GROMACS .gro file of C-alpha atoms in nm:
model
  333
    1MET     CA    1   0.303   0.281   4.842
    2ASN     CA    2  -0.101   0.315   4.741
    3LYS     CA    3  -0.045   0.190   4.392
    4GLN     CA    4  -0.342   0.451   4.267
    5ASN     CA    5  -0.065   0.753   4.347
    6ARG     CA    6   0.082   0.708   4.071
    7ARG     CA    7   0.059   0.771   3.653
    8MET     CA    8   0.196   0.587   3.361
    9PRO     CA    9   0.389   0.929   3.149
   10ALA     CA   10   0.307   0.998   2.788
   11GLU     CA   11   0.544   0.906   2.550
   12TRP     CA   12   0.601   1.266   2.455
   13GLU     CA   13   0.710   1.369   2.782
   14LEU     CA   14   1.043   1.460   2.863
   15GLN     CA   15   1.305   1.156   2.856
   16SER     CA   16   1.621   1.092   3.033
   17MET     CA   17   1.740   0.835   2.737
   18VAL     CA   18   1.629   0.568   2.541
   19GLN     CA   19   1.720   0.179   2.538
   20LEU     CA   20   1.818  -0.006   2.238
   21THR     CA   21   1.915  -0.414   2.282
   22TRP     CA   22   2.183  -0.447   2.002
   23PRO     CA   23   2.123  -0.752   1.742
   24HIS     CA   24   2.413  -0.968   1.715
   25LYS     CA   25   2.529  -1.341   1.561
   26ASP     CA   26   2.321  -1.528   1.834
   27THR     CA   27   1.984  -1.340   1.721
   28ASP     CA   28   1.751  -1.427   1.447
   29TRP     CA   29   1.880  -1.128   1.284
   30ALA     CA   30   2.198  -1.330   1.226
   31PRO     CA   31   2.089  -1.375   0.817
   32ILE     CA   32   2.117  -1.005   0.777
   33LEU     CA   33   2.318  -0.891   1.055
   34PRO     CA   34   2.501  -0.614   0.844
   35GLU     CA   35   2.169  -0.490   0.737
   36ILE     CA   36   2.045  -0.475   1.036
   37THR     CA   37   2.310  -0.361   1.212
   38ALA     CA   38   2.317  -0.047   0.975
   39VAL     CA   39   1.928   0.045   1.083
   40TYR     CA   40   2.044   0.000   1.444
   41ASN     CA   41   2.326   0.261   1.387
   42GLU     CA   42   2.079   0.507   1.203
   43MET     CA   43   1.875   0.502   1.536
   44ALA     CA   44   2.147   0.544   1.733
   45ARG     CA   45   2.278   0.807   1.603
   46GLU     CA   46   1.941   0.994   1.602
   47ILE     CA   47   1.848   0.908   1.942
   48ARG     CA   48   2.254   1.046   2.042
   49LYS     CA   49   2.127   1.401   1.862
   50ARG     CA   50   1.892   1.457   2.148
   51GLU     CA   51   1.926   1.224   2.498
   52LYS     CA   52   2.146   0.935   2.655
   53LEU     CA   53   2.109   0.616   2.495
   54LEU     CA   54   2.122   0.299   2.677
   55ILE     CA   55   2.285  -0.033   2.478
   56VAL     CA   56   2.254  -0.336   2.566
   57ALA     CA   57   2.471  -0.586   2.368
   58PRO     CA   58   2.695  -0.949   2.455
   59ALA     CA   59   3.028  -0.877   2.530
   60GLU     CA   60   3.162  -0.964   2.162
   61VAL     CA   61   2.981  -0.668   1.978
   62GLN     CA   62   3.098  -0.314   1.939
   63PRO     CA   63   2.787  -0.111   1.942
   64PRO     CA   64   2.867   0.319   1.879
   65THR     CA   65   2.947   0.378   2.261
   66LEU     CA   66   2.931   0.836   2.206
   67ASN     CA   67   2.708   0.990   2.444
   68SER     CA   68   2.597   0.599   2.511
   69TYR     CA   69   2.597   0.405   2.840
   70LEU     CA   70   2.679   0.021   2.755
   71ILE     CA   71   2.612  -0.272   2.957
   72THR     CA   72   2.739  -0.626   2.847
   73LEU     CA   73   2.484  -0.894   2.887
   74ASN     CA   74   2.402  -1.191   2.642
   75THR     CA   75   2.022  -1.144   2.524
   76ASN     CA   76   1.800  -1.371   2.314
   77ASP     CA   77   1.694  -1.124   2.086
   78THR     CA   78   1.664  -0.750   2.087
   79TRP     CA   79   1.312  -0.624   2.106
   80ALA     CA   80   1.353  -0.359   2.418
   81ARG     CA   81   1.002  -0.256   2.364
   82ASP     CA   82   0.863  -0.558   2.536
   83HIS     CA   83   1.148  -0.691   2.775
   84GLY     CA   84   1.216  -0.341   2.866
   85PHE     CA   85   1.067  -0.201   3.207
   86ILE     CA   86   0.785   0.024   3.189
   87THR     CA   87   0.813   0.365   3.378
   88VAL     CA   88   0.555   0.529   3.633
   89GLU     CA   89   0.574   0.794   3.849
   90GLU     CA   90   0.448   0.859   4.225
   91ILE     CA   91   0.151   1.115   4.243
   92THR     CA   92   0.233   1.363   4.526
   93ALA     CA   93   0.040   1.648   4.686
   94ASN     CA   94   0.351   1.831   4.716
   95SER     CA   95   0.467   1.972   4.365
   96GLN     CA   96   0.835   2.070   4.514
   97LYS     CA   97   0.893   1.711   4.597
   98PRO     CA   98   1.096   1.558   4.315
   99LYS     CA   99   0.924   1.268   4.145
  100THR     CA  100   1.011   0.913   4.238
  101LYS     CA  101   1.012   0.692   3.924
  102ILE     CA  102   0.904   0.343   3.982
  103LEU     CA  103   1.039   0.059   3.721
  104LEU     CA  104   0.806  -0.210   3.670
  105ASP     CA  105   0.976  -0.518   3.598
  106PHE     CA  106   0.674  -0.756   3.409
  107CYS     CA  107   0.725  -1.095   3.268
  108PHE     CA  108   0.820  -1.113   2.917
  109ASN     CA  109   0.746  -1.473   2.786
  110GLY     CA  110   0.786  -1.439   2.431
  111TRP     CA  111   0.484  -1.307   2.302
  112GLY     CA  112   0.256  -1.558   2.451
  113GLU     CA  113   0.590  -1.879   2.432
  114LYS     CA  114   0.629  -1.823   2.088
  115PHE     CA  115   1.024  -1.745   2.125
  116GLU     CA  116   1.253  -1.769   2.383
  117ALA     CA  117   1.295  -1.530   2.606
  118THR     CA  118   1.467  -1.611   2.920
  119LEU     CA  119   1.778  -1.432   2.883
  120ASP     CA  120   1.579  -1.108   2.798
  121ASN     CA  121   1.340  -1.155   3.077
  122GLU     CA  122   1.656  -1.084   3.309
  123ILE     CA  123   1.773  -0.767   3.152
  124ASN     CA  124   1.610  -0.587   3.364
  125ARG     CA  125   1.698  -0.719   3.719
  126HIS     CA  126   2.062  -0.637   3.555
  127LEU     CA  127   2.038  -0.284   3.463
  128TYR     CA  128   1.828  -0.193   3.815
  129ASP     CA  129   2.144  -0.387   3.976
  130GLN     CA  130   2.386  -0.239   3.843
  131GLY     CA  131   2.273   0.108   3.883
  132MET     CA  132   2.201   0.190   3.490
  133VAL     CA  133   1.832   0.265   3.517
  134LYS     CA  134   1.756   0.467   3.855
  135GLY     CA  135   1.420   0.430   4.069
  136THR     CA  136   1.206   0.234   4.262
  137TYR     CA  137   1.252  -0.120   4.175
  138GLU     CA  138   0.884  -0.311   4.153
  139SER     CA  139   0.874  -0.696   4.042
  140HIS     CA  140   0.587  -0.791   3.865
  141LEU     CA  141   0.704  -1.132   3.701
  142ASP     CA  142   0.405  -1.291   3.790
  143PHE     CA  143   0.235  -1.121   3.531
  144VAL     CA  144   0.287  -1.099   3.155
  145LEU     CA  145   0.295  -0.743   2.981
  146GLU     CA  146   0.468  -0.620   2.692
  147GLY     CA  147   0.548  -0.252   2.651
  148GLY     CA  148   0.412  -0.277   2.273
  149SER     CA  149   0.084  -0.372   2.408
  150ILE     CA  150   0.024  -0.059   2.604
  151GLU     CA  151  -0.017   0.312   2.523
  152SER     CA  152  -0.079   0.606   2.787
  153ASP     CA  153  -0.188   0.961   2.752
  154GLY     CA  154  -0.052   1.076   3.038
  155LYS     CA  155  -0.395   1.124   3.202
  156GLY     CA  156  -0.505   0.806   3.333
  157THR     CA  157  -0.624   0.691   3.050
  158ILE     CA  158  -0.464   0.338   2.876
  159PHE     CA  159  -0.523   0.176   2.576
  160THR     CA  160  -0.467  -0.168   2.481
  161THR     CA  161  -0.619  -0.449   2.246
  162SER     CA  162  -0.843  -0.720   2.364
  163CYS     CA  163  -0.690  -0.970   2.118
  164CYS     CA  164  -0.335  -0.909   2.257
  165LEU     CA  165  -0.407  -0.938   2.660
  166MET     CA  166  -0.665  -1.220   2.609
  167ALA     CA  167  -0.420  -1.401   2.377
  168PRO     CA  168  -0.340  -1.775   2.452
  169HIS     CA  169  -0.039  -1.843   2.733
  170ARG     CA  170   0.003  -1.505   2.879
  171ASN     CA  171  -0.246  -1.481   3.163
  172GLN     CA  172  -0.503  -1.736   3.182
  173PRO     CA  173  -0.722  -1.803   3.351
  174LEU     CA  174  -0.733  -1.425   3.426
  175THR     CA  175  -1.062  -1.289   3.304
  176GLN     CA  176  -1.031  -0.971   3.079
  177SER     CA  177  -1.196  -0.729   3.399
  178GLU     CA  178  -0.920  -0.924   3.631
  179ILE     CA  179  -0.657  -0.829   3.419
  180GLU     CA  180  -0.797  -0.453   3.360
  181GLN     CA  181  -0.774  -0.447   3.738
  182ARG     CA  182  -0.460  -0.534   3.724
  183LEU     CA  183  -0.378  -0.255   3.492
  184LYS     CA  184  -0.489  -0.014   3.645
  185GLN     CA  185  -0.369  -0.104   4.004
  186SER     CA  186  -0.003  -0.101   3.854
  187LEU     CA  187   0.038   0.144   3.597
  188GLY     CA  188  -0.215   0.370   3.806
  189ALA     CA  189  -0.497   0.398   3.545
  190GLU     CA  190  -0.834   0.588   3.581
  191ARG     CA  191  -0.936   0.339   3.283
  192VAL     CA  192  -0.850   0.084   3.082
  193VAL     CA  193  -1.006   0.107   2.722
  194TRP     CA  194  -1.015  -0.199   2.487
  195ILE     CA  195  -0.977  -0.183   2.113
  196ASN     CA  196  -1.177  -0.533   1.996
  197HIS     CA  197  -1.068  -0.484   1.609
  198GLY     CA  198  -0.729  -0.469   1.398
  199SER     CA  199  -0.438  -0.678   1.344
  200LEU     CA  200  -0.162  -0.707   1.097
  201ILE     CA  201  -0.068  -1.005   0.856
  202GLY     CA  202   0.218  -1.166   1.012
  203ASP     CA  203   0.241  -1.000   1.341
  204ASP     CA  204   0.388  -1.199   1.602
  205THR     CA  205   0.246  -1.004   1.881
  206ASP     CA  206  -0.121  -1.069   1.852
  207GLY     CA  207  -0.191  -0.732   1.794
  208HIS     CA  208  -0.016  -0.493   1.955
  209ILE     CA  209  -0.161  -0.120   1.984
  210ASP     CA  210   0.203   0.017   1.871
  211THR     CA  211   0.128  -0.103   1.566
  212LEU     CA  212  -0.240   0.013   1.492
  213VAL     CA  213  -0.325   0.318   1.717
  214ARG     CA  214  -0.139   0.542   1.848
  215ILE     CA  215  -0.206   0.808   2.130
  216CYS     CA  216  -0.049   1.163   2.096
  217PRO     CA  217  -0.110   1.483   2.251
  218ASP     CA  218  -0.460   1.723   2.276
  219ASP     CA  219  -0.660   1.379   2.271
  220THR     CA  220  -0.557   1.271   1.908
  221LEU     CA  221  -0.550   0.929   1.791
  222LEU     CA  222  -0.318   0.793   1.518
  223TYR     CA  223  -0.439   0.532   1.346
  224ILE     CA  224  -0.314   0.301   1.029
  225GLY     CA  225  -0.610   0.272   0.708
  226SER     CA  226  -0.714  -0.069   0.542
  227ASP     CA  227  -0.718  -0.246   0.239
  228GLU     CA  228  -0.854  -0.531   0.099
  229GLU     CA  229  -0.640  -0.823   0.315
  230HIS     CA  230  -0.680  -0.610   0.655
  231PRO     CA  231  -1.105  -0.510   0.626
  232ASP     CA  232  -1.065  -0.566   1.028
  233LEU     CA  233  -0.878  -0.238   1.030
  234LEU     CA  234  -1.190  -0.084   0.888
  235LEU     CA  235  -1.364  -0.212   1.170
  236MET     CA  236  -1.106  -0.106   1.450
  237GLU     CA  237  -1.196   0.294   1.245
  238GLU     CA  238  -1.557   0.267   1.327
  239GLU     CA  239  -1.459   0.155   1.709
  240LEU     CA  240  -1.278   0.409   1.730
  241LYS     CA  241  -1.489   0.717   1.641
  242THR     CA  242  -1.702   0.606   1.963
  243PHE     CA  243  -1.485   0.639   2.208
  244ARG     CA  244  -1.433   0.977   2.403
  245THR     CA  245  -1.193   1.107   2.653
  246LEU     CA  246  -1.216   1.114   3.031
  247GLU     CA  247  -1.413   1.459   2.937
  248GLY     CA  248  -1.663   1.299   2.721
  249LYS     CA  249  -1.539   1.475   2.415
  250PRO     CA  250  -1.439   1.225   2.092
  251TYR     CA  251  -1.090   1.225   1.998
  252ARG     CA  252  -0.920   1.392   1.740
  253LEU     CA  253  -0.879   1.102   1.475
  254LEU     CA  254  -0.577   1.112   1.204
  255LYS     CA  255  -0.557   0.837   0.960
  256LEU     CA  256  -0.179   0.693   0.860
  257PRO     CA  257  -0.175   0.512   0.535
  258LEU     CA  258  -0.126   0.105   0.500
  259PRO     CA  259   0.197   0.077   0.324
  260ARG     CA  260   0.175  -0.123  -0.001
  261PRO     CA  261   0.209  -0.508   0.076
  262ILE     CA  262   0.590  -0.606   0.179
  263TYR     CA  263   0.715  -0.994   0.110
  264ASP     CA  264   0.954  -1.185   0.236
  265GLY     CA  265   0.945  -1.527   0.039
  266ASP     CA  266   0.552  -1.558   0.039
  267ASP     CA  267   0.525  -1.359   0.330
  268ARG     CA  268   0.346  -1.074   0.394
  269LEU     CA  269   0.512  -0.887   0.649
  270PRO     CA  270   0.377  -0.650   0.931
  271ALA     CA  271   0.500  -0.277   0.792
  272THR     CA  272   0.287  -0.016   0.959
  273TYR     CA  273   0.341   0.350   1.008
  274ALA     CA  274   0.238   0.356   1.312
  275ASN     CA  275   0.548   0.239   1.496
  276TYR     CA  276   0.733   0.579   1.517
  277LEU     CA  277   0.911   0.654   1.813
  278VAL     CA  278   0.901   0.957   2.004
  279ILE     CA  279   1.180   1.091   2.141
  280ASN     CA  280   1.309   1.429   2.282
  281ASP     CA  281   1.213   1.699   1.997
  282ALA     CA  282   1.192   1.436   1.725
  283VAL     CA  283   0.965   1.136   1.585
  284LEU     CA  284   1.145   0.898   1.432
  285VAL     CA  285   0.937   0.681   1.174
  286PRO     CA  286   0.961   0.403   0.992
  287THR     CA  287   0.973   0.417   0.595
  288TYR     CA  288   0.980   0.158   0.383
  289ASN     CA  289   1.105   0.282   0.041
  290GLN     CA  290   0.767   0.360  -0.081
  291PRO     CA  291   0.813   0.770  -0.110
  292ASP     CA  292   0.466   0.891  -0.129
  293LEU     CA  293   0.345   0.671   0.127
  294ASP     CA  294   0.623   0.757   0.344
  295GLN     CA  295   0.600   1.129   0.265
  296GLU     CA  296   0.211   1.129   0.366
  297ALA     CA  297   0.325   0.932   0.653
  298MET     CA  298   0.524   1.169   0.783
  299ARG     CA  299   0.316   1.471   0.699
  300ILE     CA  300   0.019   1.323   0.908
  301ILE     CA  301   0.268   1.250   1.179
  302GLN     CA  302   0.381   1.605   1.198
  303GLN     CA  303   0.038   1.690   1.208
  304ALA     CA  304   0.016   1.548   1.542
  305PHE     CA  305   0.350   1.664   1.674
  306PRO     CA  306   0.395   1.986   1.480
  307ASP     CA  307   0.712   2.104   1.687
  308ARG     CA  308   0.902   1.834   1.684
  309ASP     CA  309   1.144   1.718   1.375
  310ILE     CA  310   1.035   1.400   1.184
  311VAL     CA  311   1.300   1.171   1.103
  312GLY     CA  312   1.225   0.878   0.874
  313ILE     CA  313   1.453   0.559   0.895
  314ASP     CA  314   1.430   0.286   0.641
  315CYS     CA  315   1.280  -0.031   0.840
  316ARG     CA  316   1.280  -0.274   0.548
  317ALA     CA  317   1.500  -0.467   0.729
  318VAL     CA  318   1.351  -0.452   1.041
  319ILE     CA  319   1.010  -0.599   0.966
  320LYS     CA  320   1.161  -0.875   0.802
  321GLN     CA  321   1.120  -0.979   1.193
  322HIS     CA  322   0.820  -0.883   1.173
  323GLY     CA  323   0.848  -0.587   1.409
  324SER     CA  324   0.956  -0.213   1.365
  325LEU     CA  325   1.090   0.112   1.510
  326HIS     CA  326   0.927   0.152   1.833
  327CYS     CA  327   0.929  -0.247   1.907
  328CYS     CA  328   1.307  -0.190   1.941
  329THR     CA  329   1.318   0.063   2.170
  330MET     CA  330   1.219   0.166   2.552
  331GLN     CA  331   1.214   0.516   2.703
  332TYR     CA  332   1.346   0.651   3.014
  333TYR     CA  333   1.167   0.930   3.224
   0.00000   0.00000   0.00000
């Protein structure tokens, strides 16, 4: 197959299911396992109202199974966004022909070898071999790429951040131009838009785009604001103002508030409202028990997704491991 005859869908397109990789006692969640399990149960409940749910968990774990597919596997951790398949679809001239889904299996190496990820990096092949995900398997295990590091508008543009994809221990000695070419070929992109500013204190991912900027319908960019400790986010905002669509038009920009600082001991945690999940008929939005800002963020996200329910999920437990709601999930189209 000509790899340019493909595209990466936008997150708001129709989905068949969402994957959760369930927390357990052998993950970093062990000290707060009841607390984080309650959050996962809430995520599962909201997802199952609208579509199927795929749960990956060790044998001794008992996640909810109603309207869910359950596969038993040992895992290192729970960040399905980054170890899950990235789905693209074949583009054909015959509009009546069913679209072929291509399941891209990239290497996940614990965000630049910061954490052990051997078991997580084997999940995709198990899911495919056991028929839990449908499509054409395609190995890209020679290339490190996490789902949280890219955003697609479904029309040929991929957004990413240079601070992540050019970070150490990912794809050296490849140059930025070589990495961009690899993205275009594997994802079927016409162009790659690089964001060169922005990061959150406490972030382990080297600046995943899904913590900073999200692409939405109608050429809209949702992005997080700044505070005194994040002056680089102001530079990111100015950068976004210069971006143009493939048609040469400026993007509609919607600024999300930045949550007030949340700490775990002396460490500021990377709380962000940008790490929401779009599912069929709804958007699940992380909240942080800051009612004024939580409501403001949900109101702004509603502007980007006016026809969907906006559902808040308390993610104070999730950010204790430096992620949030979108990081925990991966959707399949």
